[in-house]
PDB file of C-alpha atoms in Angstrom:
ATOM      1  CA  LEU A   1      22.501   4.611  -6.602  1.00  0.00           C
ATOM      2  CA  THR A   2      25.623   3.390  -4.791  1.00  0.00           C
ATOM      3  CA  LYS A   3      27.418   0.079  -4.545  1.00  0.00           C
ATOM      4  CA  ASN A   4      26.516   0.061  -0.835  1.00  0.00           C
ATOM      5  CA  GLU A   5      22.803   0.379  -1.550  1.00  0.00           C
ATOM      6  CA  HIS A   6      20.623  -1.847   0.638  1.00  0.00           C
ATOM      7  CA  PRO A   7      19.555  -4.950  -1.339  1.00  0.00           C
ATOM      8  CA  LYS A   8      15.845  -4.357  -0.618  1.00  0.00           C
ATOM      9  CA  LEU A   9      16.071  -0.780  -1.834  1.00  0.00           C
ATOM     10  CA  LYS A  10      17.807  -2.054  -4.948  1.00  0.00           C
ATOM     11  CA  GLN A  11      15.066  -4.654  -5.438  1.00  0.00           C
ATOM     12  CA  LEU A  12      12.337  -2.019  -5.167  1.00  0.00           C
ATOM     13  CA  ARG A  13      14.251   0.338  -7.483  1.00  0.00           C
ATOM     14  CA  GLU A  14      14.581  -2.398 -10.109  1.00  0.00           C
ATOM     15  CA  PHE A  15      10.905  -3.314  -9.697  1.00  0.00           C
ATOM     16  CA  ILE A  16       9.714   0.272 -10.281  1.00  0.00           C
ATOM     17  CA  ALA A  17      12.302   0.713 -13.061  1.00  0.00           C
ATOM     18  CA  GLY A  18      11.486   4.370 -13.629  1.00  0.00           C
ATOM     19  CA  ARG A  19       7.807   3.681 -14.367  1.00  0.00           C
ATOM     20  CA  THR A  20       4.916   5.890 -13.292  1.00  0.00           C
ATOM     21  CA  VAL A  21       3.314   4.779 -10.026  1.00  0.00           C
ATOM     22  CA  CYS A  22      -0.476   5.073  -9.742  1.00  0.00           C
ATOM     23  CA  PHE A  23      -1.133   5.194  -5.999  1.00  0.00           C
ATOM     24  CA  GLN A  24      -4.710   4.302  -5.038  1.00  0.00           C
ATOM     25  CA  ILE A  25      -6.148   5.340  -1.680  1.00  0.00           C
ATOM     26  CA  PRO A  26      -9.858   4.736  -0.848  1.00  0.00           C
ATOM     27  CA  GLY A  27     -10.872   8.402  -0.580  1.00  0.00           C
ATOM     28  CA  PRO A  28     -13.889   9.715  -2.483  1.00  0.00           C
ATOM     29  CA  SER A  29     -12.164  10.772  -5.710  1.00  0.00           C
ATOM     30  CA  ILE A  30     -11.120   7.160  -6.332  1.00  0.00           C
ATOM     31  CA  VAL A  31     -14.568   6.746  -7.909  1.00  0.00           C
ATOM     32  CA  HIS A  32     -13.260   8.734 -10.903  1.00  0.00           C
ATOM     33  CA  LEU A  33     -10.294   6.432 -11.545  1.00  0.00           C
ATOM     34  CA  SER A  34     -12.318   4.307 -13.953  1.00  0.00           C
ATOM     35  CA  GLU A  35     -12.792   7.391 -16.167  1.00  0.00           C
ATOM     36  CA  TYR A  36      -9.020   7.713 -16.651  1.00  0.00           C
ATOM     37  CA  LEU A  37      -7.925   4.093 -17.021  1.00  0.00           C
ATOM     38  CA  ASP A  38      -7.351   4.533 -20.764  1.00  0.00           C
ATOM     39  CA  ALA A  39      -5.122   7.574 -20.166  1.00  0.00           C
ATOM     40  CA  ILE A  40      -2.814   5.844 -17.695  1.00  0.00           C
ATOM     41  CA  PRO A  41       0.334   4.253 -19.218  1.00  0.00           C
ATOM     42  CA  ARG A  42       0.123   0.506 -19.821  1.00  0.00           C
ATOM     43  CA  ASP A  43       3.332  -0.140 -17.908  1.00  0.00           C
ATOM     44  CA  VAL A  44       2.258   1.805 -14.817  1.00  0.00           C
ATOM     45  CA  VAL A  45       2.977   0.372 -11.362  1.00  0.00           C
ATOM     46  CA  TRP A  46      -0.386  -0.019  -9.605  1.00  0.00           C
ATOM     47  CA  MET A  47      -0.041   0.620  -5.877  1.00  0.00           C
ATOM     48  CA  GLY A  48      -2.544   0.234  -3.052  1.00  0.00           C
ATOM     49  CA  HIS A  49      -2.598   1.312   0.587  1.00  0.00           C
ATOM     50  CA  ASN A  50      -3.795  -0.506   3.719  1.00  0.00           C
ATOM     51  CA  PHE A  51      -7.401  -1.374   2.781  1.00  0.00           C
ATOM     52  CA  PHE A  52      -6.751  -2.019  -0.893  1.00  0.00           C
ATOM     53  CA  ARG A  53      -9.466  -4.471  -1.916  1.00  0.00           C
ATOM     54  CA  SER A  54     -12.047  -1.822  -2.768  1.00  0.00           C
ATOM     55  CA  THR A  55      -9.681   0.114  -5.040  1.00  0.00           C
ATOM     56  CA  GLU A  56      -8.239  -2.962  -6.742  1.00  0.00           C
ATOM     57  CA  LYS A  57     -11.725  -3.851  -7.971  1.00  0.00           C
ATOM     58  CA  ILE A  58     -11.531  -0.763 -10.197  1.00  0.00           C
ATOM     59  CA  THR A  59      -8.380  -1.869 -12.006  1.00  0.00           C
ATOM     60  CA  GLU A  60      -9.505  -5.480 -12.183  1.00  0.00           C
ATOM     61  CA  LYS A  61     -12.083  -4.281 -14.715  1.00  0.00           C
ATOM     62  CA  ILE A  62      -9.207  -3.837 -17.176  1.00  0.00           C
ATOM     63  CA  GLY A  63      -7.448  -7.022 -16.083  1.00  0.00           C
ATOM     64  CA  LYS A  64      -4.923  -5.308 -13.791  1.00  0.00           C
ATOM     65  CA  ARG A  65      -4.179  -6.194 -10.179  1.00  0.00           C
ATOM     66  CA  LEU A  66      -2.015  -4.257  -7.765  1.00  0.00           C
ATOM     67  CA  ASP A  67       1.748  -4.542  -8.126  1.00  0.00           C
ATOM     68  CA  LEU A  68       2.573  -2.934  -4.774  1.00  0.00           C
ATOM     69  CA  VAL A  69       0.628  -2.765  -1.518  1.00  0.00           C
ATOM     70  CA  TYR A  70       1.846  -0.642   1.380  1.00  0.00           C
ATOM     71  CA  VAL A  71       0.760  -1.386   4.953  1.00  0.00           C
ATOM     72  CA  SER A  72       2.212  -0.129   8.217  1.00  0.00           C
ATOM     73  CA  CYS A  73      -0.884   0.452  10.355  1.00  0.00           C
ATOM     74  CA  VAL A  74      -0.793  -2.012  13.255  1.00  0.00           C
ATOM     75  CA  GLN A  75      -4.588  -1.884  13.674  1.00  0.00           C
ATOM     76  CA  THR A  76      -5.080  -2.653   9.981  1.00  0.00           C
ATOM     77  CA  ILE A  77      -2.707  -5.624  10.120  1.00  0.00           C
ATOM     78  CA  LYS A  78      -4.463  -6.995  13.202  1.00  0.00           C
ATOM     79  CA  ALA A  79      -7.864  -6.588  11.557  1.00  0.00           C
ATOM     80  CA  GLN A  80      -7.066  -8.260   8.234  1.00  0.00           C
ATOM     81  CA  SER A  81      -3.647  -9.886   8.210  1.00  0.00           C
ATOM     82  CA  GLU A  82      -4.983 -12.721   6.068  1.00  0.00           C
ATOM     83  CA  VAL A  83      -5.588 -10.244   3.229  1.00  0.00           C
ATOM     84  CA  TYR A  84      -1.866  -9.461   3.057  1.00  0.00           C
ATOM     85  CA  ARG A  85      -0.996 -13.151   3.114  1.00  0.00           C
ATOM     86  CA  GLU A  86      -3.402 -13.729   0.222  1.00  0.00           C
ATOM     87  CA  PHE A  87      -1.784 -10.850  -1.678  1.00  0.00           C
ATOM     88  CA  LEU A  88       1.659 -12.414  -1.192  1.00  0.00           C
ATOM     89  CA  GLU A  89       0.400 -15.859  -2.194  1.00  0.00           C
ATOM     90  CA  ARG A  90      -0.557 -14.611  -5.649  1.00  0.00           C
ATOM     91  CA  GLU A  91       1.623 -15.863  -8.462  1.00  0.00           C
ATOM     92  CA  ASP A  92       1.835 -12.250  -9.675  1.00  0.00           C
ATOM     93  CA  ASP A  93       5.079 -10.299  -9.745  1.00  0.00           C
ATOM     94  CA  ASN A  94       4.067  -8.188  -6.751  1.00  0.00           C
ATOM     95  CA  LEU A  95       5.595  -6.729  -3.585  1.00  0.00           C
ATOM     96  CA  LEU A  96       4.308  -5.909  -0.120  1.00  0.00           C
ATOM     97  CA  LEU A  97       5.850  -2.765   1.372  1.00  0.00           C
ATOM     98  CA  THR A  98       5.927  -2.360   5.142  1.00  0.00           C
ATOM     99  CA  THR A  99       7.977  -0.762   7.897  1.00  0.00           C
ATOM    100  CA  THR A 100      10.111  -1.859  10.826  1.00  0.00           C
ATOM    101  CA  GLY A 101       7.405  -0.536  13.131  1.00  0.00           C
ATOM    102  CA  ALA A 102       4.927  -3.059  11.711  1.00  0.00           C
ATOM    103  CA  LEU A 103       7.180  -6.129  11.610  1.00  0.00           C
ATOM    104  CA  SER A 104       6.359  -7.575  15.021  1.00  0.00           C
ATOM    105  CA  THR A 105       2.616  -7.263  14.365  1.00  0.00           C
ATOM    106  CA  LEU A 106       2.901  -8.957  10.965  1.00  0.00           C
ATOM    107  CA  GLU A 107       4.851 -11.829  12.480  1.00  0.00           C
ATOM    108  CA  GLU A 108       2.476 -12.087  15.437  1.00  0.00           C
ATOM    109  CA  GLN A 109      -0.637 -12.185  13.240  1.00  0.00           C
ATOM    110  CA  GLU A 110       0.819 -14.363  10.475  1.00  0.00           C
ATOM    111  CA  PRO A 111       3.639 -16.499  11.931  1.00  0.00           C
ATOM    112  CA  GLY A 112       6.237 -17.413   9.327  1.00  0.00           C
ATOM    113  CA  LEU A 113       4.995 -14.838   6.811  1.00  0.00           C
ATOM    114  CA  LEU A 114       8.178 -12.768   6.777  1.00  0.00           C
ATOM    115  CA  LYS A 115      10.390 -15.797   6.223  1.00  0.00           C
ATOM    116  CA  LYS A 116       8.183 -17.551   3.682  1.00  0.00           C
ATOM    117  CA  PHE A 117       7.719 -14.452   1.528  1.00  0.00           C
ATOM    118  CA  SER A 118      11.033 -12.724   2.195  1.00  0.00           C
ATOM    119  CA  LYS A 119      11.590 -12.240  -1.552  1.00  0.00           C
ATOM    120  CA  LYS A 120       8.290 -10.372  -1.914  1.00  0.00           C
ATOM    121  CA  ILE A 121       8.422  -8.178   1.209  1.00  0.00           C
ATOM    122  CA  ILE A 122      10.197  -4.809   1.228  1.00  0.00           C
ATOM    123  CA  ILE A 123      10.865  -3.258   4.649  1.00  0.00           C
ATOM    124  CA  ALA A 124      11.607   0.415   5.193  1.00  0.00           C
ATOM    125  CA  ARG A 125      12.557   2.176   8.420  1.00  0.00           C
ATOM    126  CA  CYS A 126      10.175   5.117   8.622  1.00  0.00           C
ATOM    127  CA  GLU A 127       8.517   5.636  11.994  1.00  0.00           C
ATOM    128  CA  PRO A 128      10.559   7.895  14.297  1.00  0.00           C
ATOM    129  CA  GLY A 129      12.272   5.801  16.947  1.00  0.00           C
ATOM    130  CA  SER A 130      11.477   2.512  15.222  1.00  0.00           C
ATOM    131  CA  PRO A 131      13.950  -0.317  15.696  1.00  0.00           C
ATOM    132  CA  GLU A 132      16.817  -0.739  13.286  1.00  0.00           C
ATOM    133  CA  SER A 133      16.862  -3.886  11.192  1.00  0.00           C
ATOM    134  CA  LYS A 134      19.325  -5.358   8.726  1.00  0.00           C
ATOM    135  CA  ARG A 135      16.304  -6.269   6.608  1.00  0.00           C
ATOM    136  CA  ALA A 136      15.227  -2.622   6.267  1.00  0.00           C
ATOM    137  CA  PHE A 137      16.574   0.441   4.498  1.00  0.00           C
ATOM    138  CA  GLU A 138      16.383   3.933   5.986  1.00  0.00           C
ATOM    139  CA  VAL A 139      13.767   6.339   4.672  1.00  0.00           C
ATOM    140  CA  VAL A 140      13.023   9.012   7.267  1.00  0.00           C
ATOM    141  CA  GLN A 141      13.551   9.430  11.005  1.00  0.00           C
ATOM    142  CA  PHE A 142      12.200  12.926  11.653  1.00  0.00           C
ATOM    143  CA  PRO A 143       9.637  13.261  14.462  1.00  0.00           C
ATOM    144  CA  GLY A 144       6.212  14.632  13.698  1.00  0.00           C
ATOM    145  CA  PRO A 145       2.595  13.685  12.892  1.00  0.00           C
ATOM    146  CA  TRP A 146       3.217  11.467   9.863  1.00  0.00           C
ATOM    147  CA  PHE A 147       0.469   9.810   7.853  1.00  0.00           C
ATOM    148  CA  SER A 148       1.250   6.382   6.444  1.00  0.00           C
ATOM    149  CA  PHE A 149       0.667   7.465   2.841  1.00  0.00           C
ATOM    150  CA  VAL A 150       3.539   9.938   3.348  1.00  0.00           C
ATOM    151  CA  PHE A 151       5.839   7.090   4.424  1.00  0.00           C
ATOM    152  CA  ALA A 152       4.647   5.072   1.430  1.00  0.00           C
ATOM    153  CA  THR A 153       5.337   7.954  -0.949  1.00  0.00           C
ATOM    154  CA  LEU A 154       8.790   8.641   0.489  1.00  0.00           C
ATOM    155  CA  THR A 155       9.647   4.945   0.251  1.00  0.00           C
ATOM    156  CA  ILE A 156       8.891   4.690  -3.461  1.00  0.00           C
ATOM    157  CA  MET A 157      10.527   8.059  -4.157  1.00  0.00           C
ATOM    158  CA  LYS A 158      13.699   6.790  -2.514  1.00  0.00           C
ATOM    159  CA  ALA A 159      13.474   3.815  -4.881  1.00  0.00           C
ATOM    160  CA  GLY A 160      13.482   6.101  -7.890  1.00  0.00           C
ATOM    161  CA  ALA A 161       9.803   6.736  -8.594  1.00  0.00           C
ATOM    162  CA  ASN A 162       9.867  10.164 -10.216  1.00  0.00           C
ATOM    163  CA  ARG A 163       6.227  10.328 -11.283  1.00  0.00           C
ATOM    164  CA  ILE A 164       3.413   9.396  -8.896  1.00  0.00           C
ATOM    165  CA  VAL A 165      -0.273   9.815  -9.743  1.00  0.00           C
ATOM    166  CA  PHE A 166      -2.563   9.816  -6.711  1.00  0.00           C
ATOM    167  CA  PHE A 167      -6.217   8.821  -6.725  1.00  0.00           C
ATOM    168  CA  GLY A 168      -8.365   9.029  -3.599  1.00  0.00           C
ATOM    169  CA  LEU A 169      -5.992  11.149  -1.521  1.00  0.00           C
ATOM    170  CA  ASP A 170      -8.680  13.505  -0.280  1.00  0.00           C
ATOM    171  CA  GLY A 171     -11.423  14.027   2.258  1.00  0.00           C
ATOM    172  CA  GLY A 172     -14.970  15.287   2.314  1.00  0.00           C
ATOM    173  CA  LEU A 173     -17.817  14.129   0.111  1.00  0.00           C
ATOM    174  CA  LEU A 174     -18.274  14.175  -3.640  1.00  0.00           C
ATOM    175  CA  GLU A 175     -21.563  15.407  -5.051  1.00  0.00           C
ATOM    176  CA  GLY A 176     -23.940  12.507  -5.386  1.00  0.00           C
ATOM    177  CA  TYR A 177     -22.198  10.357  -2.767  1.00  0.00           C
ATOM    178  CA  SER A 178     -23.188   9.806   0.855  1.00  0.00           C
ATOM    179  CA  GLN A 179     -19.880   8.491   2.209  1.00  0.00           C
ATOM    180  CA  TRP A 180     -16.270   9.655   2.215  1.00  0.00           C
ATOM    181  CA  TYR A 181     -14.788   6.195   1.710  1.00  0.00           C
ATOM    182  CA  HIS A 182     -14.936   3.877  -1.280  1.00  0.00           C
ATOM    183  CA  GLY A 183     -16.298   0.382  -1.503  1.00  0.00           C
ATOM    184  CA  SER A 184     -18.651  -1.646   0.653  1.00  0.00           C
ATOM    185  CA  ALA A 185     -18.617  -3.426   3.989  1.00  0.00           C
ATOM    186  CA  GLU A 186     -17.218  -6.617   2.432  1.00  0.00           C
ATOM    187  CA  ASP A 187     -14.026  -4.730   1.512  1.00  0.00           C
ATOM    188  CA  TYR A 188     -13.202  -3.921   5.128  1.00  0.00           C
ATOM    189  CA  PRO A 189     -12.692  -5.904   8.347  1.00  0.00           C
ATOM    190  CA  ARG A 190     -15.864  -6.626  10.268  1.00  0.00           C
ATOM    191  CA  GLY A 191     -17.034  -3.610  12.240  1.00  0.00           C
ATOM    192  CA  TRP A 192     -14.688  -1.135  10.501  1.00  0.00           C
ATOM    193  CA  PHE A 193     -17.127   0.012   7.854  1.00  0.00           C
ATOM    194  CA  ARG A 194     -19.966   2.083   9.295  1.00  0.00           C
ATOM    195  CA  PRO A 195     -22.478   4.494   7.827  1.00  0.00           C
ATOM    196  CA  GLU A 196     -21.504   8.126   7.357  1.00  0.00           C
ATOM    197  CA  PRO A 197     -20.549  10.369   9.124  1.00  0.00           C
ATOM    198  CA  SER A 198     -18.226   8.027  11.014  1.00  0.00           C
ATOM    199  CA  GLY A 199     -16.926   6.203   7.952  1.00  0.00           C
ATOM    200  CA  TYR A 200     -14.252   3.648   8.671  1.00  0.00           C
ATOM    201  CA  ASP A 201     -11.678   3.881  11.475  1.00  0.00           C
TER     202      ASP A 201
END
């Protein structure tokens, strides 16, 4: 922490406040999250990724909604930008995390979103070669085949998250299940949810 720390990084740091982050991704092992809800600290920061509606339904069973949602996938934003607007419109104390590489798509799909919800949107500069922005703090600029959940993890680590519990960060099939994703067609944009083996794009 320095006095020259970017204000958005400071905001995210103060939001996390040293709490454990439970990061939900809709891979197959997310089905077991409900078995561990009682073991997860009450003050945990619940975090979702891209298509978050299917995983949030699990925590809603104990009256908890997501505190953080990370999205940087341009295709995801184009397919369901209204879902992120609805998340921001909640009266909850919540934040949307995104990247400089996704800004133009967010603004294109939901004009005025960035300005209207500027206090609830955290922008990180992650994608190699992405444009610089005064609204964003630097996370990583190394070239390579990065997955968005890596950017999301690095972003919250930079903001002081020292304990992150992942659910659903896996591939393959669990015994007794016929798909490698979680949820149903209503949780995904039209045409993105298809029967196994294709799964969702």
